XYZ file of C-alpha atoms in Angstrom:
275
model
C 0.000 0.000 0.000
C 2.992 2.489 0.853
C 4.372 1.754 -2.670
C 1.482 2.998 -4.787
C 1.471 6.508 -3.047
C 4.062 8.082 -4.829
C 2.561 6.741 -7.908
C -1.138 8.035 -7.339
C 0.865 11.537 -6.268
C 1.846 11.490 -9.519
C -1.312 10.641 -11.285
C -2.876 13.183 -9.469
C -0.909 16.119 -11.337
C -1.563 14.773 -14.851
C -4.190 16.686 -16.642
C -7.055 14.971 -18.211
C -10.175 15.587 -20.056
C -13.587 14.445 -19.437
C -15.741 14.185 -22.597
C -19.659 13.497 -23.444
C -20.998 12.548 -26.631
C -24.080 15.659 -27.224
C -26.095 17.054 -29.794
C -27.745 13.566 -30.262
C -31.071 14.704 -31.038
C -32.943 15.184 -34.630
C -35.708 18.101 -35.153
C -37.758 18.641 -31.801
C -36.610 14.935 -30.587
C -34.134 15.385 -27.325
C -31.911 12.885 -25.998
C -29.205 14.740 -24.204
C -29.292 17.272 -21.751
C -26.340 19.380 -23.517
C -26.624 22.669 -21.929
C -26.375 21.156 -18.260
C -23.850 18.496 -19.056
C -21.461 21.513 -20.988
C -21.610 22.335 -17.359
C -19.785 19.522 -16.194
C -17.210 18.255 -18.839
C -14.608 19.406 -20.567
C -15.222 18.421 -24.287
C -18.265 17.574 -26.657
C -18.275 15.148 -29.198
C -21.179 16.073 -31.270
C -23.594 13.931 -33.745
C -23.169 15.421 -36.880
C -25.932 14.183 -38.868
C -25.628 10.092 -39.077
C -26.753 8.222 -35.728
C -28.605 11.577 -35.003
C -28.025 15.457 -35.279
C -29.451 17.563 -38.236
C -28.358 21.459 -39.078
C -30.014 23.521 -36.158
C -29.348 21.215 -33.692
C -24.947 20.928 -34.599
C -25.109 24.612 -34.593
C -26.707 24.939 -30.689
C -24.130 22.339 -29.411
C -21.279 23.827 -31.282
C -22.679 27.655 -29.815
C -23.575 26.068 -26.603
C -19.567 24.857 -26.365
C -18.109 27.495 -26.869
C -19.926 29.671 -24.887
C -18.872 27.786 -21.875
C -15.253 26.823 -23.319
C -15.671 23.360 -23.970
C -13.738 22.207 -26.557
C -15.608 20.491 -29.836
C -15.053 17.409 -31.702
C -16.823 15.409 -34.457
C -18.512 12.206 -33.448
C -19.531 10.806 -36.561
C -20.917 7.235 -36.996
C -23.479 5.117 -39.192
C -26.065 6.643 -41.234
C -28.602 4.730 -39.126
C -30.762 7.210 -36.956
C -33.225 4.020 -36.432
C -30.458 2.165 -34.562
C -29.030 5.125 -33.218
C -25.900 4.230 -34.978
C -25.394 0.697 -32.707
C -25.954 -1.546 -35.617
C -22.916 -2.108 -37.948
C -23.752 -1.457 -41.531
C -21.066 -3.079 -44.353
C -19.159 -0.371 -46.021
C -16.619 -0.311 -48.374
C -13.358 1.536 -46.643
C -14.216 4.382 -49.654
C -17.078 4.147 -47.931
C -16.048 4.404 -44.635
C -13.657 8.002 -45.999
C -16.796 9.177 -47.264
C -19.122 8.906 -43.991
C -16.311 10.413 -41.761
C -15.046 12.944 -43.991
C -18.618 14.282 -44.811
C -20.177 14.416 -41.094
C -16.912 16.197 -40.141
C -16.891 18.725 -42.482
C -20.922 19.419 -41.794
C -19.925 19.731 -37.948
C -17.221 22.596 -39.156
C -19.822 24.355 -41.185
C -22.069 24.129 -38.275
C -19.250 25.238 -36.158
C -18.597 28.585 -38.473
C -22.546 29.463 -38.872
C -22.141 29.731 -34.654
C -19.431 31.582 -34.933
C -20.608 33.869 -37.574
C -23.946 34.464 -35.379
C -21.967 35.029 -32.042
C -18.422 36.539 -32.803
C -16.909 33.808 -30.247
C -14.613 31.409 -31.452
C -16.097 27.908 -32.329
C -13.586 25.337 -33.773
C -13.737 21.860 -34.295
C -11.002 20.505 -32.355
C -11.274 16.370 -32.659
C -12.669 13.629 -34.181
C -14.394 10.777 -32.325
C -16.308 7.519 -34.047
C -19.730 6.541 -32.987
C -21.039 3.509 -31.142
C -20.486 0.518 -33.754
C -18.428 2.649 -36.141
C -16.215 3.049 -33.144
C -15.986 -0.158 -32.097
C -15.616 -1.655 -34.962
C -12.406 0.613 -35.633
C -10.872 -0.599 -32.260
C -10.548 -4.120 -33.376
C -10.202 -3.576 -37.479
C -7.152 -2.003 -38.661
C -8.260 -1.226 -42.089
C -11.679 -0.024 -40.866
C -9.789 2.366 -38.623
C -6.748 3.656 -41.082
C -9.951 4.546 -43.378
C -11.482 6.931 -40.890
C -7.623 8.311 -40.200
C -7.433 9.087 -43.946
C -10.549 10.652 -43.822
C -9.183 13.106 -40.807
C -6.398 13.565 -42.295
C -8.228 14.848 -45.491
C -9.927 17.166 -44.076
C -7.496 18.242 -41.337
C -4.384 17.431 -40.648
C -4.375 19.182 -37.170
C -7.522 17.241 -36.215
C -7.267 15.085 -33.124
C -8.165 11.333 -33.241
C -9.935 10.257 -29.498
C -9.941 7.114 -29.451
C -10.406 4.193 -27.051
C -7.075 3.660 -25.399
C -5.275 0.534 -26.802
C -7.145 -0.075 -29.938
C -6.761 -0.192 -33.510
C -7.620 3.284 -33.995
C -5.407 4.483 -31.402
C -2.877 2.626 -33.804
C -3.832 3.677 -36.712
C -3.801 7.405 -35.785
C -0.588 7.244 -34.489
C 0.536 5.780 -37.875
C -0.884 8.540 -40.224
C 0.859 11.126 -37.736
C -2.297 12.862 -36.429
C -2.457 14.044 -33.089
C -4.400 11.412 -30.604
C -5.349 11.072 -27.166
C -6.375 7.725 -25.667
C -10.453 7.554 -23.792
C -11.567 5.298 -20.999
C -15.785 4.923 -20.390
C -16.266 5.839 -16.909
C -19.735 3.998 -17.107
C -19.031 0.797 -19.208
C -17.491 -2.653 -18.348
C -14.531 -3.738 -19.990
C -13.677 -7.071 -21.627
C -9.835 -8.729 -20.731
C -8.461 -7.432 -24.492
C -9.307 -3.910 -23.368
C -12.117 -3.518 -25.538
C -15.925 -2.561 -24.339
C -18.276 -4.950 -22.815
C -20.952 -6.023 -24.763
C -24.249 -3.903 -23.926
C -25.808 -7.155 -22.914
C -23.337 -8.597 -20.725
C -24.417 -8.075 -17.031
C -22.316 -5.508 -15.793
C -21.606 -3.988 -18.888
C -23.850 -0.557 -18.253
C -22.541 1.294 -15.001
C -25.527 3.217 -14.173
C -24.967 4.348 -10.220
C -22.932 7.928 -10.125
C -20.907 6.726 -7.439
C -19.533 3.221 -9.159
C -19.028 5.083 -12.169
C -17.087 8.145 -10.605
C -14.571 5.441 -8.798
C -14.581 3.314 -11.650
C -13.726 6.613 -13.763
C -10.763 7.478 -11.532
C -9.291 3.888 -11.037
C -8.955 4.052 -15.150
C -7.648 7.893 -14.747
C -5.022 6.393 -12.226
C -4.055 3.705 -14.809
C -5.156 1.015 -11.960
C -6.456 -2.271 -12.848
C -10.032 -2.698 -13.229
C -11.936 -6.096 -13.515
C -12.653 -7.472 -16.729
C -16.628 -8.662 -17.245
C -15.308 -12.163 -18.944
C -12.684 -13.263 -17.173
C -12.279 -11.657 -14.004
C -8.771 -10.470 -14.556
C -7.063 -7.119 -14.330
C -7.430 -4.598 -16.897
C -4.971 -1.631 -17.143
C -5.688 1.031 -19.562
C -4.108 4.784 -20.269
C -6.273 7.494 -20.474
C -5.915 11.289 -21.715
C -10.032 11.538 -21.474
C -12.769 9.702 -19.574
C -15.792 9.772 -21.195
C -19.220 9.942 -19.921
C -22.708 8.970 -21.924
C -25.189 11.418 -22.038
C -27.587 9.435 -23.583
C -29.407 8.436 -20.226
C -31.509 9.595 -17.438
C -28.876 9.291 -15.340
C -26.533 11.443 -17.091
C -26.219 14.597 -15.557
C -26.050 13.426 -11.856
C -23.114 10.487 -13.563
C -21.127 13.234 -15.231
C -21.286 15.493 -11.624
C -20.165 12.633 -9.615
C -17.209 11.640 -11.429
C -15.868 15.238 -12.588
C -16.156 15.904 -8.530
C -14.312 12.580 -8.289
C -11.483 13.132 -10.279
C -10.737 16.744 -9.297
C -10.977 15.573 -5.859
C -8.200 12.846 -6.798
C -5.926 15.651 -8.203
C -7.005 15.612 -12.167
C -6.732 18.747 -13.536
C -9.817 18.496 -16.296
C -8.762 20.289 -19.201
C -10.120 20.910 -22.803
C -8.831 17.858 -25.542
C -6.154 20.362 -26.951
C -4.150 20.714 -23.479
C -3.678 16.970 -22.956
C -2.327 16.354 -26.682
C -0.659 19.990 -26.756
């Protein structure tokens, strides 16, 4: 026990973001709470237009963000609003390019129309997949080097956040495009590092308080148990991501940006971890 205090001293200086995936609504249709959560966290991955999002509702998160200086990234995923973007859908990788690169640039155009209206700076800083576009990328290398192209064609500068060990981690690295690495505060891992099926029992951390010590034990880079074997699992984390797409959300996010300030984070905007 004496050993690991130096170690969580140091921990405890490292800056970190905390991210939420917003703006996942269509027309008058609601899902997250985005003004209250841009509250809480740090940076906003926003639909742009494929699991959910249309025009009005990208340029109120991207306004909404950077009113309250919350950095802004992409989060684009299947063009499958019925399945909310869970379901994976075959694609070509020219296929794959042409998703990402398109819902990225609408999320900058949405970005510049809020900018245009309120004379405060709105940028698109990162890029982050969507539900099974995501995870697909973490375990297929030439689904996730197609999305990296895609960044990289439509900015260079364009972070990749992406789940910590994976493929698209990888991948990023490879094409030389700035990256940070994301843990789920309030999902269950499997022993490969990889998310827990949404079925498996254990899989959804609902409670704030599990998911705000499960969100700093991952912060810490301390083992966590894995839902399929009941090993350790040791990830690195830049950002800790929480869902927003569930009643539960606001009081989640609250309880574990409160936990990992009071563990020492400092919770900063995606550009100061990778800076």
């Amino acid at each position: 026990m004496l050993r690991l205090r130096p170690a969580i001293r140091a921990f405890a200086t490292k800056k970190l973001n905390l991210n939420a995936d917003l703006g996942e609504g269509f027309g008058p249709w609601r899902l997250t709470d985005d003004a209250a959560l841009m509250d809480i966290v740090t940076s906003a991955n926003v639909a742009c237009g494929g699991h959910a999002g249309d025009a009005a509702t990208m340029v109120r998160a991207c306004a909404l963000a950077a009113d309250r200086g919350v950095s802004i990234g992409a989060h684009p995923g299947y063009d499958d609003k019925p399945g909310f973007g869970r379901r994976v859908i075959p694609l070509s990788m020219d296929e794959v390019e042409e998703l990402v690169a398109c819902q990225v640039g609408a999320l900058r155009g949405a970005a510049r129309l809020a900018r245009a209206r309120s004379g405060i700076r709105v940028d698109v800083t990162h890029v982050k997949p969507h539900g099974a576009l995501n995870n697909v990328a973490c375990v297929d290398a030439a689904v996730a080097a197609a999305i990296c192209r895609a960044v990289q064609a439509v900015d260079a500068s364009l972070i990749v956040l992406a789940p910590a060990g994976s493929e698209l981690l990888k991948a990023a690295e490879a094409h030389e495009l700035p990256a940070a690495a994301e843990v789920f505060a309030d999902r269950g891992y499997l022993a490969d590092g990889t998310l827990a099926p949404r079925k498996l029992e254990g899989a959804l951390i609902v409670d704030a308080e599990a998911a705000a010590a499960n969100a700093v034990r991952l912060a810490r880079g301390e083992p966590v148990r894995a839902l399929d074997t009941g090993g350790d699992v040791v990830l690195e984390a830049d950002s800790v991501c929480v869902h927003g797409d569930k009643p539960s959300a606001v009081a989640q996010a609250k309880a574990v940006r409160d936990a990992l300030v009071g563990a020492g984070f400092e919770l900063v905007a995606l550009p100061e971890v990778v800076e």
